[in-house]
PDB file of C-alpha atoms in Angstrom:
ATOM      1  CA  MET Q 217       6.253 -24.340  28.554  1.00 35.00           C
ATOM      2  CA  SER Q 218       6.340 -26.374  25.352  1.00 37.00           C
ATOM      3  CA  GLY Q 219       7.546 -25.010  22.034  1.00 40.00           C
ATOM      4  CA  ALA Q 220       4.046 -25.411  20.610  1.00 45.00           C
ATOM      5  CA  ALA Q 221       2.571 -23.380  23.470  1.00 40.00           C
ATOM      6  CA  VAL Q 222       5.151 -20.653  22.946  1.00 40.00           C
ATOM      7  CA  LEU Q 223       4.180 -20.428  19.298  1.00 53.00           C
ATOM      8  CA  LEU Q 224       0.504 -20.291  20.129  1.00 55.00           C
ATOM      9  CA  ASN Q 225       1.060 -17.445  22.594  1.00 62.00           C
ATOM     10  CA  ALA Q 226       3.488 -15.463  20.434  1.00 78.00           C
ATOM     11  CA  ARG Q 227       2.449 -12.108  19.067  1.00 86.00           C
ATOM     12  CA  PRO Q 228       1.100 -12.319  15.525  1.00 93.00           C
ATOM     13  CA  PRO Q 229       2.884 -10.659  12.606  1.00 97.00           C
ATOM     14  CA  ALA Q 230       2.014  -6.964  12.463  1.00 98.00           C
ATOM     15  CA  HIS Q 231       1.112  -7.160   8.773  1.00 98.00           C
ATOM     16  CA  ILE Q 232      -0.298 -10.219   7.045  1.00 98.00           C
ATOM     17  CA  ALA Q 233      -0.993 -10.192   3.306  1.00 98.00           C
ATOM     18  CA  ILE Q 234      -3.021 -12.896   1.593  1.00 98.00           C
ATOM     19  CA  ILE Q 235      -3.326 -13.921  -2.052  1.00 98.00           C
ATOM     20  CA  MET Q 236      -6.865 -15.290  -2.004  1.00 98.00           C
ATOM     21  CA  ASP Q 237      -6.785 -18.068  -4.590  1.00 97.00           C
ATOM     22  CA  GLY Q 238      -9.042 -20.997  -5.396  1.00 97.00           C
ATOM     23  CA  ASN Q 239     -12.575 -19.624  -5.609  1.00 96.00           C
ATOM     24  CA  GLY Q 240     -13.083 -20.953  -9.144  1.00 94.00           C
ATOM     25  CA  ARG Q 241     -11.691 -24.403  -8.362  1.00 96.00           C
ATOM     26  CA  TRP Q 242     -13.808 -24.614  -5.211  1.00 97.00           C
ATOM     27  CA  ALA Q 243     -16.925 -24.053  -7.314  1.00 97.00           C
ATOM     28  CA  THR Q 244     -15.856 -26.320 -10.186  1.00 96.00           C
ATOM     29  CA  ARG Q 245     -15.230 -29.243  -7.842  1.00 97.00           C
ATOM     30  CA  ARG Q 246     -18.825 -28.892  -6.658  1.00 97.00           C
ATOM     31  CA  GLY Q 247     -20.331 -28.530 -10.108  1.00 97.00           C
ATOM     32  CA  LEU Q 248     -21.175 -24.895  -9.456  1.00 97.00           C
ATOM     33  CA  PRO Q 249     -20.518 -21.764 -11.528  1.00 94.00           C
ATOM     34  CA  ARG Q 250     -17.314 -19.882 -10.688  1.00 92.00           C
ATOM     35  CA  THR Q 251     -19.404 -17.023  -9.334  1.00 91.00           C
ATOM     36  CA  ALA Q 252     -20.593 -19.318  -6.511  1.00 95.00           C
ATOM     37  CA  GLY Q 253     -16.976 -19.680  -5.445  1.00 95.00           C
ATOM     38  CA  HIS Q 254     -16.506 -15.918  -5.381  1.00 94.00           C
ATOM     39  CA  LYS Q 255     -19.597 -15.522  -3.186  1.00 94.00           C
ATOM     40  CA  LYS Q 256     -18.285 -18.178  -0.830  1.00 96.00           C
ATOM     41  CA  GLY Q 257     -14.956 -16.375  -0.820  1.00 96.00           C
ATOM     42  CA  VAL Q 258     -16.625 -13.288   0.685  1.00 95.00           C
ATOM     43  CA  GLU Q 259     -17.582 -15.432   3.688  1.00 96.00           C
ATOM     44  CA  ALA Q 260     -13.920 -16.397   4.069  1.00 97.00           C
ATOM     45  CA  VAL Q 261     -12.976 -12.704   4.074  1.00 97.00           C
ATOM     46  CA  ARG Q 262     -15.334 -12.143   7.004  1.00 96.00           C
ATOM     47  CA  ARG Q 263     -13.894 -15.106   8.932  1.00 97.00           C
ATOM     48  CA  VAL Q 264     -10.282 -14.151   8.394  1.00 98.00           C
ATOM     49  CA  LEU Q 265     -10.861 -10.480   9.160  1.00 98.00           C
ATOM     50  CA  GLU Q 266     -12.534 -11.373  12.462  1.00 97.00           C
ATOM     51  CA  ALA Q 267      -9.762 -13.824  13.321  1.00 97.00           C
ATOM     52  CA  ALA Q 268      -7.072 -11.253  12.508  1.00 98.00           C
ATOM     53  CA  ARG Q 269      -8.794  -8.687  14.733  1.00 97.00           C
ATOM     54  CA  GLU Q 270      -9.021 -11.142  17.618  1.00 96.00           C
ATOM     55  CA  LEU Q 271      -5.364 -12.104  17.231  1.00 96.00           C
ATOM     56  CA  GLY Q 272      -4.194  -8.489  17.313  1.00 96.00           C
ATOM     57  CA  VAL Q 273      -2.955  -8.191  13.721  1.00 98.00           C
ATOM     58  CA  SER Q 274      -2.438  -4.517  12.825  1.00 98.00           C
ATOM     59  CA  TYR Q 275      -2.632  -4.733   9.012  1.00 98.00           C
ATOM     60  CA  LEU Q 276      -4.381  -7.284   6.812  1.00 98.00           C
ATOM     61  CA  THR Q 277      -3.925  -6.904   3.050  1.00 98.00           C
ATOM     62  CA  LEU Q 278      -6.108  -8.969   0.719  1.00 98.00           C
ATOM     63  CA  PHE Q 279      -5.372  -9.373  -2.994  1.00 98.00           C
ATOM     64  CA  SER Q 280      -8.965  -8.959  -4.110  1.00 95.00           C
ATOM     65  CA  PHE Q 281      -8.773  -8.199  -7.845  1.00 94.00           C
ATOM     66  CA  SER Q 282      -5.612  -7.955  -9.915  1.00 95.00           C
ATOM     67  CA  SER Q 283      -4.953  -5.796 -12.953  1.00 94.00           C
ATOM     68  CA  GLU Q 284      -4.757  -9.054 -14.930  1.00 93.00           C
ATOM     69  CA  ASN Q 285      -8.219 -10.113 -13.740  1.00 94.00           C
ATOM     70  CA  TRP Q 286      -9.770  -7.579 -16.133  1.00 95.00           C
ATOM     71  CA  SER Q 287      -9.052 -10.094 -18.928  1.00 94.00           C
ATOM     72  CA  ARG Q 288     -11.401 -12.689 -17.410  1.00 92.00           C
ATOM     73  CA  PRO Q 289     -14.764 -13.364 -19.102  1.00 91.00           C
ATOM     74  CA  GLU Q 290     -17.018 -10.317 -19.006  1.00 93.00           C
ATOM     75  CA  GLY Q 291     -19.705 -12.102 -17.011  1.00 92.00           C
ATOM     76  CA  GLU Q 292     -17.267 -13.131 -14.288  1.00 91.00           C
ATOM     77  CA  VAL Q 293     -15.793  -9.637 -14.041  1.00 94.00           C
ATOM     78  CA  SER Q 294     -19.300  -8.195 -13.816  1.00 93.00           C
ATOM     79  CA  GLU Q 295     -20.170 -10.567 -10.980  1.00 91.00           C
ATOM     80  CA  LEU Q 296     -16.958  -9.691  -9.136  1.00 93.00           C
ATOM     81  CA  MET Q 297     -17.784  -5.995  -9.423  1.00 95.00           C
ATOM     82  CA  HIS Q 298     -21.296  -6.750  -8.142  1.00 93.00           C
ATOM     83  CA  LEU Q 299     -19.821  -8.523  -5.117  1.00 92.00           C
ATOM     84  CA  LEU Q 300     -17.480  -5.593  -4.542  1.00 94.00           C
ATOM     85  CA  ARG Q 301     -20.430  -3.195  -4.524  1.00 95.00           C
ATOM     86  CA  PHE Q 302     -22.271  -5.521  -2.148  1.00 92.00           C
ATOM     87  CA  TYR Q 303     -19.303  -5.628   0.221  1.00 93.00           C
ATOM     88  CA  LEU Q 304     -18.715  -1.887   0.183  1.00 93.00           C
ATOM     89  CA  ARG Q 305     -22.392  -1.171   0.846  1.00 94.00           C
ATOM     90  CA  GLY Q 306     -23.165  -3.947   3.281  1.00 92.00           C
ATOM     91  CA  GLU Q 307     -20.000  -4.442   5.333  1.00 94.00           C
ATOM     92  CA  ILE Q 308     -18.665  -0.951   5.942  1.00 95.00           C
ATOM     93  CA  ALA Q 309     -20.971  -0.177   8.864  1.00 95.00           C
ATOM     94  CA  THR Q 310     -19.761  -3.344  10.617  1.00 95.00           C
ATOM     95  CA  LEU Q 311     -16.115  -2.533   9.869  1.00 97.00           C
ATOM     96  CA  HIS Q 312     -16.600   0.955  11.271  1.00 97.00           C
ATOM     97  CA  LYS Q 313     -18.372  -0.344  14.382  1.00 97.00           C
ATOM     98  CA  ASN Q 314     -15.447  -2.695  15.013  1.00 97.00           C
ATOM     99  CA  GLY Q 315     -12.865   0.059  14.637  1.00 97.00           C
ATOM    100  CA  VAL Q 316     -11.469  -1.243  11.341  1.00 98.00           C
ATOM    101  CA  ARG Q 317      -9.895   1.251   8.960  1.00 98.00           C
ATOM    102  CA  LEU Q 318     -10.333   0.465   5.257  1.00 98.00           C
ATOM    103  CA  ARG Q 319      -7.716   1.304   2.646  1.00 98.00           C
ATOM    104  CA  ILE Q 320      -7.931   0.513  -1.065  1.00 97.00           C
ATOM    105  CA  ILE Q 321      -4.796   0.286  -3.214  1.00 98.00           C
ATOM    106  CA  GLY Q 322      -4.744  -0.071  -6.991  1.00 97.00           C
ATOM    107  CA  ASP Q 323      -5.693   1.671 -10.228  1.00 96.00           C
ATOM    108  CA  ARG Q 324      -9.084   3.244  -9.586  1.00 96.00           C
ATOM    109  CA  SER Q 325      -9.305   4.656 -13.111  1.00 95.00           C
ATOM    110  CA  ARG Q 326     -10.556   1.281 -14.410  1.00 94.00           C
ATOM    111  CA  LEU Q 327     -13.277   0.971 -11.780  1.00 96.00           C
ATOM    112  CA  ALA Q 328     -16.831   2.192 -12.378  1.00 96.00           C
ATOM    113  CA  PRO Q 329     -17.547   5.702 -11.016  1.00 97.00           C
ATOM    114  CA  ASP Q 330     -20.088   4.425  -8.482  1.00 97.00           C
ATOM    115  CA  ILE Q 331     -17.536   1.962  -7.087  1.00 97.00           C
ATOM    116  CA  VAL Q 332     -14.938   4.731  -6.791  1.00 97.00           C
ATOM    117  CA  THR Q 333     -17.505   6.789  -4.864  1.00 97.00           C
ATOM    118  CA  LEU Q 334     -18.272   3.860  -2.547  1.00 97.00           C
ATOM    119  CA  ILE Q 335     -14.541   3.404  -1.922  1.00 97.00           C
ATOM    120  CA  ARG Q 336     -14.033   7.089  -1.183  1.00 97.00           C
ATOM    121  CA  ASN Q 337     -16.975   7.158   1.223  1.00 97.00           C
ATOM    122  CA  ALA Q 338     -15.822   3.991   3.004  1.00 97.00           C
ATOM    123  CA  GLU Q 339     -12.273   5.267   3.416  1.00 98.00           C
ATOM    124  CA  THR Q 340     -13.525   8.608   4.715  1.00 98.00           C
ATOM    125  CA  LEU Q 341     -15.918   6.983   7.198  1.00 97.00           C
ATOM    126  CA  THR Q 342     -13.248   4.698   8.663  1.00 98.00           C
ATOM    127  CA  ALA Q 343     -10.240   7.013   8.344  1.00 98.00           C
ATOM    128  CA  ASN Q 344      -9.925   7.747  12.062  1.00 98.00           C
ATOM    129  CA  ASN Q 345     -10.424   4.199  13.283  1.00 98.00           C
ATOM    130  CA  THR Q 346      -7.486   2.875  15.276  1.00 96.00           C
ATOM    131  CA  GLY Q 347      -8.050  -0.882  15.125  1.00 97.00           C
ATOM    132  CA  LEU Q 348      -6.922  -3.227  12.387  1.00 98.00           C
ATOM    133  CA  THR Q 349      -6.321  -1.662   8.968  1.00 98.00           C
ATOM    134  CA  LEU Q 350      -7.880  -3.705   6.163  1.00 98.00           C
ATOM    135  CA  VAL Q 351      -6.080  -3.044   2.879  1.00 98.00           C
ATOM    136  CA  MET Q 352      -7.852  -4.310  -0.221  1.00 98.00           C
ATOM    137  CA  ALA Q 353      -5.806  -4.500  -3.425  1.00 98.00           C
ATOM    138  CA  LEU Q 354      -8.263  -3.796  -6.242  1.00 97.00           C
ATOM    139  CA  SER Q 355      -7.353  -3.443  -9.912  1.00 97.00           C
ATOM    140  CA  TYR Q 356      -3.843  -3.835  -8.541  1.00 98.00           C
ATOM    141  CA  GLY Q 357      -0.619  -4.869 -10.242  1.00 97.00           C
ATOM    142  CA  SER Q 358       2.731  -4.440  -8.524  1.00 98.00           C
ATOM    143  CA  ARG Q 359       4.792  -3.909 -11.682  1.00 98.00           C
ATOM    144  CA  GLN Q 360       2.451  -1.114 -12.709  1.00 97.00           C
ATOM    145  CA  GLU Q 361       2.662   0.373  -9.212  1.00 98.00           C
ATOM    146  CA  ILE Q 362       6.471   0.417  -9.321  1.00 98.00           C
ATOM    147  CA  ALA Q 363       6.504   1.827 -12.853  1.00 98.00           C
ATOM    148  CA  ASN Q 364       4.114   4.600 -11.806  1.00 97.00           C
ATOM    149  CA  ALA Q 365       6.328   5.437  -8.836  1.00 98.00           C
ATOM    150  CA  ALA Q 366       9.433   5.558 -11.053  1.00 98.00           C
ATOM    151  CA  ARG Q 367       7.604   7.778 -13.542  1.00 98.00           C
ATOM    152  CA  HIS Q 368       6.575  10.135 -10.756  1.00 98.00           C
ATOM    153  CA  LEU Q 369      10.165  10.456  -9.539  1.00 98.00           C
ATOM    154  CA  ALA Q 370      11.420  11.014 -13.110  1.00 98.00           C
ATOM    155  CA  GLU Q 371       8.922  13.841 -13.496  1.00 98.00           C
ATOM    156  CA  GLU Q 372      10.074  15.357 -10.193  1.00 98.00           C
ATOM    157  CA  VAL Q 373      13.694  15.271 -11.381  1.00 98.00           C
ATOM    158  CA  LYS Q 374      12.769  16.728 -14.771  1.00 98.00           C
ATOM    159  CA  ALA Q 375      10.883  19.558 -13.085  1.00 98.00           C
ATOM    160  CA  GLY Q 376      13.863  20.329 -10.861  1.00 98.00           C
ATOM    161  CA  ARG Q 377      12.013  19.531  -7.634  1.00 97.00           C
ATOM    162  CA  MET Q 378      14.545  16.824  -6.779  1.00 97.00           C
ATOM    163  CA  THR Q 379      17.901  15.612  -8.060  1.00 98.00           C
ATOM    164  CA  ALA Q 380      18.753  12.204  -9.490  1.00 97.00           C
ATOM    165  CA  ASP Q 381      20.788  11.510  -6.349  1.00 97.00           C
ATOM    166  CA  GLN Q 382      17.600  11.866  -4.327  1.00 97.00           C
ATOM    167  CA  VAL Q 383      16.011   8.926  -6.145  1.00 98.00           C
ATOM    168  CA  THR Q 384      16.554   6.295  -3.486  1.00 98.00           C
ATOM    169  CA  VAL Q 385      14.945   3.173  -2.083  1.00 97.00           C
ATOM    170  CA  GLU Q 386      13.196   5.428   0.409  1.00 97.00           C
ATOM    171  CA  SER Q 387      11.898   7.952  -2.121  1.00 98.00           C
ATOM    172  CA  LEU Q 388      10.600   5.239  -4.432  1.00 98.00           C
ATOM    173  CA  GLY Q 389       8.916   3.471  -1.527  1.00 97.00           C
ATOM    174  CA  ALA Q 390       7.303   6.761  -0.560  1.00 97.00           C
ATOM    175  CA  SER Q 391       5.802   6.985  -4.055  1.00 98.00           C
ATOM    176  CA  LEU Q 392       3.988   3.638  -3.887  1.00 98.00           C
ATOM    177  CA  TYR Q 393       0.319   3.088  -2.992  1.00 98.00           C
ATOM    178  CA  THR Q 394       1.544   1.693   0.339  1.00 98.00           C
ATOM    179  CA  GLN Q 395       3.670   4.692   1.294  1.00 96.00           C
ATOM    180  CA  ASP Q 396       2.178   4.875   4.810  1.00 95.00           C
ATOM    181  CA  ILE Q 397       1.658   1.126   5.317  1.00 97.00           C
ATOM    182  CA  PRO Q 398       4.424  -1.082   6.764  1.00 97.00           C
ATOM    183  CA  ASP Q 399       5.749  -3.886   4.584  1.00 98.00           C
ATOM    184  CA  PRO Q 400       4.106  -7.285   5.142  1.00 98.00           C
ATOM    185  CA  ASP Q 401       5.788  -9.690   7.535  1.00 98.00           C
ATOM    186  CA  LEU Q 402       3.873 -12.746   6.324  1.00 98.00           C
ATOM    187  CA  VAL Q 403       2.431 -13.434   2.872  1.00 98.00           C
ATOM    188  CA  ILE Q 404       0.021 -16.356   2.515  1.00 98.00           C
ATOM    189  CA  ARG Q 405      -1.197 -17.857  -0.747  1.00 98.00           C
ATOM    190  CA  THR Q 406      -4.045 -20.332  -0.704  1.00 98.00           C
ATOM    191  CA  SER Q 407      -4.972 -23.172  -3.116  1.00 97.00           C
ATOM    192  CA  GLY Q 408      -1.554 -24.809  -3.369  1.00 96.00           C
ATOM    193  CA  GLU Q 409      -0.181 -22.488  -6.048  1.00 96.00           C
ATOM    194  CA  LYS Q 410       3.353 -21.282  -5.368  1.00 97.00           C
ATOM    195  CA  ARG Q 411       3.487 -17.950  -7.157  1.00 95.00           C
ATOM    196  CA  ILE Q 412       3.256 -14.343  -6.005  1.00 96.00           C
ATOM    197  CA  SER Q 413       1.420 -13.167  -9.146  1.00 96.00           C
ATOM    198  CA  ASN Q 414       2.477  -9.522  -9.381  1.00 97.00           C
ATOM    199  CA  PHE Q 415       1.487  -8.816  -5.765  1.00 98.00           C
ATOM    200  CA  LEU Q 416       3.462  -6.423  -3.524  1.00 98.00           C
ATOM    201  CA  LEU Q 417       6.737  -7.241  -5.295  1.00 98.00           C
ATOM    202  CA  TRP Q 418       8.577  -4.310  -3.739  1.00 98.00           C
ATOM    203  CA  GLN Q 419       6.958  -4.560  -0.325  1.00 98.00           C
ATOM    204  CA  MET Q 420       7.476  -8.284   0.277  1.00 97.00           C
ATOM    205  CA  ALA Q 421      11.262  -8.149  -0.114  1.00 96.00           C
ATOM    206  CA  TYR Q 422      11.800  -9.670   3.343  1.00 96.00           C
ATOM    207  CA  ALA Q 423       8.388 -11.208   4.014  1.00 97.00           C
ATOM    208  CA  GLU Q 424       8.009 -14.846   4.961  1.00 97.00           C
ATOM    209  CA  LEU Q 425       6.024 -16.744   2.315  1.00 98.00           C
ATOM    210  CA  VAL Q 426       3.629 -19.512   3.311  1.00 98.00           C
ATOM    211  CA  PHE Q 427       1.788 -21.547   0.659  1.00 98.00           C
ATOM    212  CA  VAL Q 428      -1.188 -23.608   1.801  1.00 98.00           C
ATOM    213  CA  GLU Q 429      -3.263 -26.217  -0.030  1.00 98.00           C
ATOM    214  CA  THR Q 430      -6.613 -24.949   1.269  1.00 98.00           C
ATOM    215  CA  LEU Q 431      -8.818 -23.240  -1.303  1.00 98.00           C
ATOM    216  CA  TRP Q 432      -9.756 -19.722  -0.262  1.00 98.00           C
ATOM    217  CA  PRO Q 433     -13.483 -20.385   0.418  1.00 98.00           C
ATOM    218  CA  ASP Q 434     -12.433 -23.016   2.993  1.00 98.00           C
ATOM    219  CA  PHE Q 435      -9.773 -20.840   4.646  1.00 98.00           C
ATOM    220  CA  GLY Q 436     -10.498 -19.795   8.234  1.00 97.00           C
ATOM    221  CA  ARG Q 437      -9.159 -19.288  11.749  1.00 97.00           C
ATOM    222  CA  GLN Q 438      -7.360 -22.643  11.954  1.00 97.00           C
ATOM    223  CA  GLU Q 439      -5.534 -22.131   8.655  1.00 98.00           C
ATOM    224  CA  LEU Q 440      -4.558 -18.610   9.699  1.00 98.00           C
ATOM    225  CA  ASP Q 441      -3.280 -19.893  13.047  1.00 97.00           C
ATOM    226  CA  ASP Q 442      -1.247 -22.586  11.271  1.00 97.00           C
ATOM    227  CA  ALA Q 443       0.336 -20.022   8.930  1.00 97.00           C
ATOM    228  CA  ILE Q 444       1.232 -17.759  11.851  1.00 97.00           C
ATOM    229  CA  GLN Q 445       2.826 -20.666  13.711  1.00 96.00           C
ATOM    230  CA  GLU Q 446       4.865 -21.446  10.604  1.00 96.00           C
ATOM    231  CA  PHE Q 447       5.925 -17.787  10.506  1.00 97.00           C
ATOM    232  CA  HIS Q 448       7.195 -18.001  14.079  1.00 95.00           C
ATOM    233  CA  ARG Q 449       9.247 -21.077  13.245  1.00 94.00           C
ATOM    234  CA  ARG Q 450      11.203 -19.099  10.636  1.00 92.00           C
ATOM    235  CA  ASP Q 451      14.533 -17.398  11.372  1.00 85.00           C
ATOM    236  CA  ARG Q 452      14.119 -13.938   9.862  1.00 78.00           C
ATOM    237  CA  ARG Q 453      17.595 -12.608   9.046  1.00 75.00           C
ATOM    238  CA  TYR Q 454      16.753  -9.849   6.541  1.00 70.00           C
ATOM    239  CA  GLY Q 455      19.729 -10.803   4.417  1.00 69.00           C
ATOM    240  CA  ALA Q 456      22.199 -10.891   7.319  1.00 67.00           C
ATOM    241  CA  THR Q 457      24.452 -13.850   8.096  1.00 59.00           C
ATOM    242  CA  VAL Q 458      23.299 -16.739  10.243  1.00 54.00           C
ATOM    243  CA  GLY Q 459      23.063 -15.868  13.899  1.00 50.00           C
ATOM    244  CA  THR Q 460      22.498 -12.124  13.425  1.00 46.00           C
ATOM    245  CA  ARG Q 461      19.363 -10.035  13.082  1.00 42.00           C
TER     246      ARG Q 461
END
């Protein structure tokens, strides 16, 4: 069997995380408003989610809206929130039918009350599903997440519920939004940018990073397959010396 065939038949990474970048540029290149790119990006989410399910991926995390995105023009933020409402209302029944569990990570305090209610209802409806887990990072910033976790542990120490010696890598990790989600194996960023933009800084410590030129609205099954094949070509050593695991 050829090396290419082996890669094609290899098991996919258990957890893939994607920084979905390029919606605005996709629209600009076509003389369209940025909001058109965001709408097209929702179609890419559907394609990639279906592909991930078919491939047997267990966790798919999508960087949907960062804490920094709140500083974008009011009209664009409003449209993004409208699309979020549309997705939460229109797609959840399909996710549930397909056995997908939805998880939302991020600062919900900045989201509108009706969106928080939609999130809560969607998570409750899909909580017992055993297929792929779709994690959407909304109003999310990794530095803030880590700071919140550190603050929580400091308060626990101050209250006498734990000692300073019990503040460990494990206890901090257990205080993050992703406490019951495995760390990503593969992180993909679209659009040709080579940054991680305050996304899963703690969790991606040993993830393989793949940067692709494709703008997010054009990303699909083939691009996902290519990224997974690149992942399988990597020698993951987790900080160990060459030749060890």
